[in-house]
Short mmCIF file of C-alpha atoms in Angstrom, two decimals:
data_model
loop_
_atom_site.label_atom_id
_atom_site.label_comp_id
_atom_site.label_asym_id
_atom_site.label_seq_id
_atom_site.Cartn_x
_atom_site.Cartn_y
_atom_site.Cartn_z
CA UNK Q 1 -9.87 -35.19 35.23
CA UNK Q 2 -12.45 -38.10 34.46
CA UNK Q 3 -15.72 -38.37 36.05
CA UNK Q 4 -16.56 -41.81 36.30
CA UNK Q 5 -19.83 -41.51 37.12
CA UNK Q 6 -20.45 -39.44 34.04
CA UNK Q 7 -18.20 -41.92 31.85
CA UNK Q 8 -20.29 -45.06 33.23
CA UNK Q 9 -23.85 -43.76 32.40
CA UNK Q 10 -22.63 -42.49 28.88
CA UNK Q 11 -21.49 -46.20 28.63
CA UNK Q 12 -24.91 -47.54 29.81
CA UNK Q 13 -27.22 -45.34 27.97
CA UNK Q 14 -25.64 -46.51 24.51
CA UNK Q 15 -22.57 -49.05 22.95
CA UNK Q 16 -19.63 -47.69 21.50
CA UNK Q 17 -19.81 -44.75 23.50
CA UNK Q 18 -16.82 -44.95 24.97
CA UNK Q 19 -13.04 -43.70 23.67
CA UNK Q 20 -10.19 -45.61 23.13
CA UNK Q 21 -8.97 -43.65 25.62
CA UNK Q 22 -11.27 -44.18 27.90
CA UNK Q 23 -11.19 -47.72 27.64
CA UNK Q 24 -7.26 -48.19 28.67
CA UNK Q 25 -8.70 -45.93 31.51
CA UNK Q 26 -11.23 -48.12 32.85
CA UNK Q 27 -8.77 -51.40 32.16
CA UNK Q 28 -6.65 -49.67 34.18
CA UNK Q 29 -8.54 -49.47 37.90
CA UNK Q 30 -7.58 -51.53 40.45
CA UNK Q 31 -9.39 -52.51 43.77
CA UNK Q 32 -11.91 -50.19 45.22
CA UNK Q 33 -15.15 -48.02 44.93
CA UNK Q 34 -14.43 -47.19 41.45
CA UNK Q 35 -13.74 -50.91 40.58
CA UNK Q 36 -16.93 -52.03 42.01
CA UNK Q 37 -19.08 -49.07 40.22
CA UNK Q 38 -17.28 -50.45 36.70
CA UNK Q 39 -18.62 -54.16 37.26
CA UNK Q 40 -21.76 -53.47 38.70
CA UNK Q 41 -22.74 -50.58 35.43
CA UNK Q 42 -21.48 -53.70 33.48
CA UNK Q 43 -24.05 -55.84 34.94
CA UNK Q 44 -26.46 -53.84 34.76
CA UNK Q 45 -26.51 -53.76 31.18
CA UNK Q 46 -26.03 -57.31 30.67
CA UNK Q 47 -29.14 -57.68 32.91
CA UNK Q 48 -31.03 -55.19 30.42
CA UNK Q 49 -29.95 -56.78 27.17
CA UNK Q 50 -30.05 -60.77 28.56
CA UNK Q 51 -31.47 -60.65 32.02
CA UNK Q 52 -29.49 -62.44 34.66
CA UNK Q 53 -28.81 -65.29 32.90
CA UNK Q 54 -26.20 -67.93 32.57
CA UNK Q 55 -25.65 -69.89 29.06
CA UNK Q 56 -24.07 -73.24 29.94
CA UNK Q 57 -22.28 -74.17 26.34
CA UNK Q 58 -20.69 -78.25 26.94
CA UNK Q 59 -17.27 -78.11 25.88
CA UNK Q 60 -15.85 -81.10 24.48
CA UNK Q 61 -12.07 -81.20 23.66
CA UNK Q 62 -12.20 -83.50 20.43
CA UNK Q 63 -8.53 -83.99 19.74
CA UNK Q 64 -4.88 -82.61 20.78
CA UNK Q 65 -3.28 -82.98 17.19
CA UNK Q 66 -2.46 -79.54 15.89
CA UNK Q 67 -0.39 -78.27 13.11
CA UNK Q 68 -0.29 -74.95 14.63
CA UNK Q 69 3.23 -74.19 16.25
CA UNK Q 70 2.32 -71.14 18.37
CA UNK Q 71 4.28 -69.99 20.79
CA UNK Q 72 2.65 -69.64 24.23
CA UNK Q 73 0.63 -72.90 23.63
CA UNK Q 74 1.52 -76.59 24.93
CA UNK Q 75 -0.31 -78.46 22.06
CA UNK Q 76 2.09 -76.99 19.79
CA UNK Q 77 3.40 -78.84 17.01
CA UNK Q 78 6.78 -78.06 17.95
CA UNK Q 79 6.11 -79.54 21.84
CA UNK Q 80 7.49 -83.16 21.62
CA UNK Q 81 6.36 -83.73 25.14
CA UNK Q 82 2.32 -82.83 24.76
CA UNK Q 83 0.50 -86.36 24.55
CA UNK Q 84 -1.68 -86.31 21.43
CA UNK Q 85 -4.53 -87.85 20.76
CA UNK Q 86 -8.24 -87.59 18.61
CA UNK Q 87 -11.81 -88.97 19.81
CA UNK Q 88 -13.32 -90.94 17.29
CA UNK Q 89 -16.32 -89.89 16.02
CA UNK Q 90 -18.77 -92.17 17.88
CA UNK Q 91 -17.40 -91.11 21.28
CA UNK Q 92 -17.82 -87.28 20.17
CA UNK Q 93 -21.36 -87.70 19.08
CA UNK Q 94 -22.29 -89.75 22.05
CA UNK Q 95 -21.06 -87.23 24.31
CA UNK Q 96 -22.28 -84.39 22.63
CA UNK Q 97 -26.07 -86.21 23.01
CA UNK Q 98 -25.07 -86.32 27.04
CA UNK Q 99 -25.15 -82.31 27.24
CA UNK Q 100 -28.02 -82.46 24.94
CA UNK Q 101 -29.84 -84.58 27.55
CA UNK Q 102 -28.75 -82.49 30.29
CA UNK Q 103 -30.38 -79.83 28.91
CA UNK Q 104 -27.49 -77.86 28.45
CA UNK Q 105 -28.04 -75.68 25.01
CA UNK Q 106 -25.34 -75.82 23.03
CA UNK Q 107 -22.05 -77.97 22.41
CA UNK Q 108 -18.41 -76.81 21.64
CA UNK Q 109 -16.56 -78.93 20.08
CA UNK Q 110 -12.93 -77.95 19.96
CA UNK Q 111 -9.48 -79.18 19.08
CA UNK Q 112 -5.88 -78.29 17.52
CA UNK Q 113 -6.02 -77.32 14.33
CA UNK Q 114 -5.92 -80.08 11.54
CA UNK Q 115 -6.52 -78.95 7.49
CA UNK Q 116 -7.08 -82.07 5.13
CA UNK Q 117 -10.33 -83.03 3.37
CA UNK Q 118 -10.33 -85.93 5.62
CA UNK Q 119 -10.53 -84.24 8.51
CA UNK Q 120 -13.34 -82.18 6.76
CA UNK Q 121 -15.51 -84.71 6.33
CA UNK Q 122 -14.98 -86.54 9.35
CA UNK Q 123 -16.51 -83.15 10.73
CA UNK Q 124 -18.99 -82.58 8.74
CA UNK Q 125 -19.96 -86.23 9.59
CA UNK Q 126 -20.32 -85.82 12.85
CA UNK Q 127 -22.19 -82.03 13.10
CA UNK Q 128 -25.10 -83.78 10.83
CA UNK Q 129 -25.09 -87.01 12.88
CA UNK Q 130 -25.52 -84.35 15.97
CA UNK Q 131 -28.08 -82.41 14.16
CA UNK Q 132 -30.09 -85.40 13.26
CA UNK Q 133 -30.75 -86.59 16.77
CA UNK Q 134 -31.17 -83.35 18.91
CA UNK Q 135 -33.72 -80.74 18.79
CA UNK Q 136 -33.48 -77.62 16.11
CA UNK Q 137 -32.55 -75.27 18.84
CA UNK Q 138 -29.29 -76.85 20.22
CA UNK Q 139 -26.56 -74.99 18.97
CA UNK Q 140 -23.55 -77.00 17.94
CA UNK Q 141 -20.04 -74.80 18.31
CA UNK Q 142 -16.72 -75.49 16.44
CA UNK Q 143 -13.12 -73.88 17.63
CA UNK Q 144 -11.56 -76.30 15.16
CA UNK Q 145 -9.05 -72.68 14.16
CA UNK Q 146 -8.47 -71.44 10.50
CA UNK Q 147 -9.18 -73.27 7.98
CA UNK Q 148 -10.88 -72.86 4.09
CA UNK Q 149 -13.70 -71.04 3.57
CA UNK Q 150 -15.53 -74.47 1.58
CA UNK Q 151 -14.59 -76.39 5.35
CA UNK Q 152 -16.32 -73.96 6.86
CA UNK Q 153 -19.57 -74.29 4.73
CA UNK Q 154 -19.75 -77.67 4.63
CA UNK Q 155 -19.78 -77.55 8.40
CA UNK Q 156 -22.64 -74.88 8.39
CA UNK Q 157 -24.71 -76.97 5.85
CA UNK Q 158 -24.21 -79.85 7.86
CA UNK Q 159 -25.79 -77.86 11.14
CA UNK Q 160 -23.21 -76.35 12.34
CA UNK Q 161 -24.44 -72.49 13.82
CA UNK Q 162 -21.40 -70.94 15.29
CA UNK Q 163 -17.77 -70.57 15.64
CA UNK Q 164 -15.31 -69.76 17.52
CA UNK Q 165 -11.56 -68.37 16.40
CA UNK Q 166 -9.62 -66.22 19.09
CA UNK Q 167 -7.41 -63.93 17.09
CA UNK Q 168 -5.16 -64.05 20.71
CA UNK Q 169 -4.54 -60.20 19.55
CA UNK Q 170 -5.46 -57.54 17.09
CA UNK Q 171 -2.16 -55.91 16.78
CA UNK Q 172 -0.38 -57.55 13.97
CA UNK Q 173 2.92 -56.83 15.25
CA UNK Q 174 2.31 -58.38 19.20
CA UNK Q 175 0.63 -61.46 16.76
CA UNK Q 176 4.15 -61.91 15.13
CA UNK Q 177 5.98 -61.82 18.25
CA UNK Q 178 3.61 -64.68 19.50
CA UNK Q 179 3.72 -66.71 16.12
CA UNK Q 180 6.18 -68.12 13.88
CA UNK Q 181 6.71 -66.40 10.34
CA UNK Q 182 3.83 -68.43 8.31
CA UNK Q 183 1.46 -67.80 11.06
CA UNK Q 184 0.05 -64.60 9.58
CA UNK Q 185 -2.54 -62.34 11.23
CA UNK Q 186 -4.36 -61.27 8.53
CA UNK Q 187 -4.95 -65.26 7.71
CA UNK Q 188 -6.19 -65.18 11.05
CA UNK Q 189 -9.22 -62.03 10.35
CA UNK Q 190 -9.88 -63.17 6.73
CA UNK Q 191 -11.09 -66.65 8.62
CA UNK Q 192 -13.26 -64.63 10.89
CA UNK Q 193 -15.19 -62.47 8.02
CA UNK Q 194 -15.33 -65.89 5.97
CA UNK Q 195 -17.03 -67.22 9.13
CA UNK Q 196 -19.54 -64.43 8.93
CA UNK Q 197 -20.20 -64.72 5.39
CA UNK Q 198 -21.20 -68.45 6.01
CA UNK Q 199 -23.58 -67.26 8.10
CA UNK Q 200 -21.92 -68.43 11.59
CA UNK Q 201 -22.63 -66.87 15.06
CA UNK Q 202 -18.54 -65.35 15.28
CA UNK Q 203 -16.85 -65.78 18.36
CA UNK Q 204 -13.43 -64.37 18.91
CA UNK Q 205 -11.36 -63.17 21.87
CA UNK Q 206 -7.72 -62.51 23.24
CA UNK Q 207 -5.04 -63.07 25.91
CA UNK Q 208 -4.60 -60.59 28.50
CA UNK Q 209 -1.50 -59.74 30.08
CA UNK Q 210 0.96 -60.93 27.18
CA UNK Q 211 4.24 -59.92 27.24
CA UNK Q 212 4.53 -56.35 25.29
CA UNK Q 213 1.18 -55.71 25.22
CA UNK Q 214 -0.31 -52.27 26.87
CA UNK Q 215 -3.48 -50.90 28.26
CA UNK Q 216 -3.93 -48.98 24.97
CA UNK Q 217 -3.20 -52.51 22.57
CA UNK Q 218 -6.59 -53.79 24.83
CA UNK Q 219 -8.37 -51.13 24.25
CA UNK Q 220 -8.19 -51.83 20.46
CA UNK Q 221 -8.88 -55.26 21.29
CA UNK Q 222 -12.42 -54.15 22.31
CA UNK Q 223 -12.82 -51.54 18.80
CA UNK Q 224 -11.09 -54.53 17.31
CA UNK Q 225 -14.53 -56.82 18.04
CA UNK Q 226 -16.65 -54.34 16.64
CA UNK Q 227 -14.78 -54.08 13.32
CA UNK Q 228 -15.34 -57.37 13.05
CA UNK Q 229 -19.15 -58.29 13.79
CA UNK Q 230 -18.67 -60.77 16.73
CA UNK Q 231 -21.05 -61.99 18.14
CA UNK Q 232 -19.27 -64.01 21.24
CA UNK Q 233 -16.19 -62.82 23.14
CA UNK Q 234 -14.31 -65.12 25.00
CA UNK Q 235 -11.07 -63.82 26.70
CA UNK Q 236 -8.42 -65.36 29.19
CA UNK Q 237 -5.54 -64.29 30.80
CA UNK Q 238 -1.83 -65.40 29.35
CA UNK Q 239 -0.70 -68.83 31.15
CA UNK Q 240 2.94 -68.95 30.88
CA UNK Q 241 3.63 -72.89 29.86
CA UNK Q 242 7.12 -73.96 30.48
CA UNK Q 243 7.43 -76.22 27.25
CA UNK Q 244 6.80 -73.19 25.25
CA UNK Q 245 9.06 -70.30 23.95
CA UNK Q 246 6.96 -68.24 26.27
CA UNK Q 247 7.60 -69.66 29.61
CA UNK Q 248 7.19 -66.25 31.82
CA UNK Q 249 4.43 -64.01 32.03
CA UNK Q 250 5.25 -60.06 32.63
CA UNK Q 251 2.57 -59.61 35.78
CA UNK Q 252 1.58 -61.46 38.68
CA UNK Q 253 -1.40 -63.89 38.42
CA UNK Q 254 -3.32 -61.59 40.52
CA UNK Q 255 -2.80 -58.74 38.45
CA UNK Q 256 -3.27 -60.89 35.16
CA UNK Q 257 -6.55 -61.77 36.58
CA UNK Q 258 -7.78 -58.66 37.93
CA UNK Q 259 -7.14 -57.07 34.10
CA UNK Q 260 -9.05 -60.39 32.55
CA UNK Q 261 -12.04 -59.34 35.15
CA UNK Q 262 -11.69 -55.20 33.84
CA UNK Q 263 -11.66 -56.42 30.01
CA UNK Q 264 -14.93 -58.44 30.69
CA UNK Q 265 -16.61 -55.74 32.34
CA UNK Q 266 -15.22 -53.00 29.02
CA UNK Q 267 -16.28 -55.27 26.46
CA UNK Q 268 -19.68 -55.03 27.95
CA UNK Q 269 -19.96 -51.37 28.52
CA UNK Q 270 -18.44 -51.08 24.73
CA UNK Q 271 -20.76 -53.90 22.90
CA UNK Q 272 -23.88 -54.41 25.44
CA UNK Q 273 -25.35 -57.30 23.01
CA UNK Q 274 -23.21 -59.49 22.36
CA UNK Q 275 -22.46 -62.66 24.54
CA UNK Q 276 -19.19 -62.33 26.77
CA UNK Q 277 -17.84 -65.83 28.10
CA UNK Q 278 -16.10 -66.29 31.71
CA UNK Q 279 -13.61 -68.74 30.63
CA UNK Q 280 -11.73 -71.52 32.67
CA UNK Q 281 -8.57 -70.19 32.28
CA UNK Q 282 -9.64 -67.67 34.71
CA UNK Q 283 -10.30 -70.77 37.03
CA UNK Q 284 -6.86 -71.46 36.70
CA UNK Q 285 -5.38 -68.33 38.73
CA UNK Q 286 -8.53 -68.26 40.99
CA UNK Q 287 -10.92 -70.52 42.18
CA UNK Q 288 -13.60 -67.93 41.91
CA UNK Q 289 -12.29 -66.93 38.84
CA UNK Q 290 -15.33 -67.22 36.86
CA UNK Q 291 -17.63 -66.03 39.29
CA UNK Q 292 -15.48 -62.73 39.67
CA UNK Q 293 -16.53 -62.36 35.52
CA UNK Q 294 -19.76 -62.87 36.06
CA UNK Q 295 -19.92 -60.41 38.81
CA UNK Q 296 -18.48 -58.27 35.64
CA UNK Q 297 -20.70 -58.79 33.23
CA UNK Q 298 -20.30 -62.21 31.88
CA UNK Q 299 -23.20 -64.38 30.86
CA UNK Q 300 -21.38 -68.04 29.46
CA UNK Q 301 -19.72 -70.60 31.55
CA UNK Q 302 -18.12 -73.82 29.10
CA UNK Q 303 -18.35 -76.17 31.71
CA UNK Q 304 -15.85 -79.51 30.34
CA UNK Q 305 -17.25 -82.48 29.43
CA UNK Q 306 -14.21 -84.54 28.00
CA UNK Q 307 -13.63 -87.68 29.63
CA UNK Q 308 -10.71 -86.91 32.16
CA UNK Q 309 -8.71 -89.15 30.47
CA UNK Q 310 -8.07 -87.42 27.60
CA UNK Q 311 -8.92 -83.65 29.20
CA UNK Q 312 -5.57 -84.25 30.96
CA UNK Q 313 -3.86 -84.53 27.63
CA UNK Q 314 -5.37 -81.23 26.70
CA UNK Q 315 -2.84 -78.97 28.67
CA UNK Q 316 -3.30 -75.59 26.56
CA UNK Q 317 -1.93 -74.24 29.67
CA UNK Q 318 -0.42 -74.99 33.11
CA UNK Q 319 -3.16 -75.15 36.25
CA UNK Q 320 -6.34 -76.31 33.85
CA UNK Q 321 -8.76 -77.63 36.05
CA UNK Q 322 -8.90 -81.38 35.64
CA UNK Q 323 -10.67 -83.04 37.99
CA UNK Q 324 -13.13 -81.02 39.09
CA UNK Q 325 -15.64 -80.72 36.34
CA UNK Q 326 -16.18 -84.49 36.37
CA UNK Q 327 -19.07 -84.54 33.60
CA UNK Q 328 -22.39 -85.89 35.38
CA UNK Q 329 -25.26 -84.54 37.83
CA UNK Q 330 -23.33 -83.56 41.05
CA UNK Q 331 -20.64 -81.29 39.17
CA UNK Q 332 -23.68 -79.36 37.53
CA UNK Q 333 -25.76 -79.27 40.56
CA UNK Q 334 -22.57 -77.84 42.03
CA UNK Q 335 -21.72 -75.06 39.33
CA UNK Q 336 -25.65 -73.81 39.43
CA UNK Q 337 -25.34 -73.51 42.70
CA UNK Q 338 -22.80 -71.30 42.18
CA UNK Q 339 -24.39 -69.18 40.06
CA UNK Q 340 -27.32 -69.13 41.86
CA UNK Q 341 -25.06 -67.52 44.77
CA UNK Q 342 -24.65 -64.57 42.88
CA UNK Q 343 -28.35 -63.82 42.01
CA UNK Q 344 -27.92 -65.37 38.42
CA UNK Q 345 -29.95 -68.42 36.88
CA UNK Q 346 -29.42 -70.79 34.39
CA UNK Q 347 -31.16 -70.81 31.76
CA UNK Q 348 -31.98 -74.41 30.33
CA UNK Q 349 -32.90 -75.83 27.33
CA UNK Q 350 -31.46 -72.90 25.25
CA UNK Q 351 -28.97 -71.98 23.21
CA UNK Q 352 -28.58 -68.28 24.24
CA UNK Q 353 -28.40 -66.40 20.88
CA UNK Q 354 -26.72 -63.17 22.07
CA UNK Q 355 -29.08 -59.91 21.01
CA UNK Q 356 -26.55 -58.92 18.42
CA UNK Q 357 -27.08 -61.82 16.22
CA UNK Q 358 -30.45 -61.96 16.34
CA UNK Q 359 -30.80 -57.70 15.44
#
């Protein structure tokens, strides 16, 4: 029989000290004493590493075009009724230069996945007009998915500092099930180690609670992001979207969520340095859904600053919040205020380069 207590200060006193065994175990505990121990050792070594901070990254949804035909997602290629559409490049840098002036450190900007030397430049364009009128320190963050290894060094010569690539899973055979045929995993993990031979900040992540995938196929998830270097983890819980193959989910929200919440809290018991987003999608089953990751260990919050306009036609998933991260003062007053709630602060004016990447 476990001991947690023993199992949690083993997992505090040093990373990767932990099983993959003993992972599935901890994903595995539901409400209670033991839950609340697991999130609060969690904490406490985020606290250690990062102090109590919060790293506010602007995310900016640059274009619904994607020649990616996955199948849990609505921008699909193969989803006639998803309304496409692409930001030209003014509008993106002029809205990247509002979170700059909010004093928000760091941009995302994100979109479906084109591949063309058009599209390449019309990046790289756009990261060096950024660069050129912010400050050294503001981090500017692509999730533009896989794409050649020469994109992704013009975009780092141009000023770009980090990326992010979910691999959704790191069991090849749950990736085919999710994928059709010329989707291929190991396309997908080549990417990330180009990534980190350009010299990128890596951010990956997962689903949680996808059909056919077990305790034990999370628990490699975690071993998964140390095999790989990243630096940034940013997980969400499976959204079942109706105009997709995958249109049900094998758990109850609640349960999805609660299992999003554990993963947060192992990742940082397993990897202590690195940076560990609470992402919207948890928003989407809970309206505390992001402060619940926080309370396990989660130090990044991607508050949206499309215009809502076009963030409506970004419908990765059913239930995104829409409305209610209306870019401006009041919405931020409101989400620090949130965070404040919880004994956390903000931390302004930087980009929050996690521990990992800097050692």
């Amino acid at each position: 029989m476990r001991s947690l207590p023993g199992l949690l200060q083993r997992a505090e006193a040093a990373p990767y000290s932990l099983s993959r065994e003993e992972l599935a175990w901890l994903l595995r505990l539901g409400p209670g004493k033991d839950r609340e121990a697991f999130h609060a050792a969690a904490c406490r070594v985020r606290d250690r590493v990062s102090g109590p901070n919060v790293y506010l990254r602007g995310l900016l949804e640059i274009g619904s075009v994607c020649r990616k035909n996955c199948y849990y997602c609505g921008l699909r290629s193969g989803n006639p009724q998803a309304e496409r559409y692409r930001l030209s490049g003014e509008t993106i840098i002029e809205s990247a230069l509002q979170v700059f002036r909010m004093r928000i450190g760091s941009v995302v900007l994100q979109s479906g996945e084109i591949d063309s030397p058009e599209h390449t430049a019309f990046i790289e364009n756009i990261v060096h007009r950024i660069r050129e009128e912010t400050s050294p320190d503001f981090a500017i963050v692509l999730s533009l998915g896989e794409q050649s290894e020469e994109s992704y060094a013009r975009w780092r010569a141009a000023g770009a500092t980090r990326y992010l690539l979910r691999v959704e899973t790191s069991s090849s055979a749950l990736y085919a099930k999710l994928h059709p045929e010329d989707h291929l995993w190991r396309t997908r993990v080549d990417c990330l180690r180009a990534l980190r031979r350009q010299g990128y900040q890596v951010g990956t992540g997962v689903m949680i609670g996808l059909p056919g995938q077990s305790l034990e196929d999370l628990a490699d998830d975690i071993l998964f992001f140390r095999e790989v270097d990243a630096d940034m983890i940013g997980m969400g819980p499976f959204l079942p979207h109706l105009e997709t193959p995958m249109k049900t989910a094998p758990a109850s929200e609640e349960e999805r969520l609660c299992l999003a919440v554990n993963m947060v809290a192992a990742v940082r018991l397993y990897l202590h340095t690195c940076n560990v987003a609470a992402t919207t999608a948890l928003q989407a089953l809970a309206e505390d859904g992001r402060e619940r990751a926080l309370c396990a260990g989660a130090n990044v919050l991607m508050p949206n600053f499309t215009d809502i306009g076009h963030r409506r036609a970004y419908r990765l998933y059913p239930g995104k919040p829409v409305v209610d991260e209306i870019s401006g003062e009041t919405p931020l007053q409101r989400l620090c205020a949130s965070i404040e709630a919880l004994g956390m602060k903000v931390a302004w004016n930087v980009p929050g380069t996690p521990p990992h990447f800097r050692a």
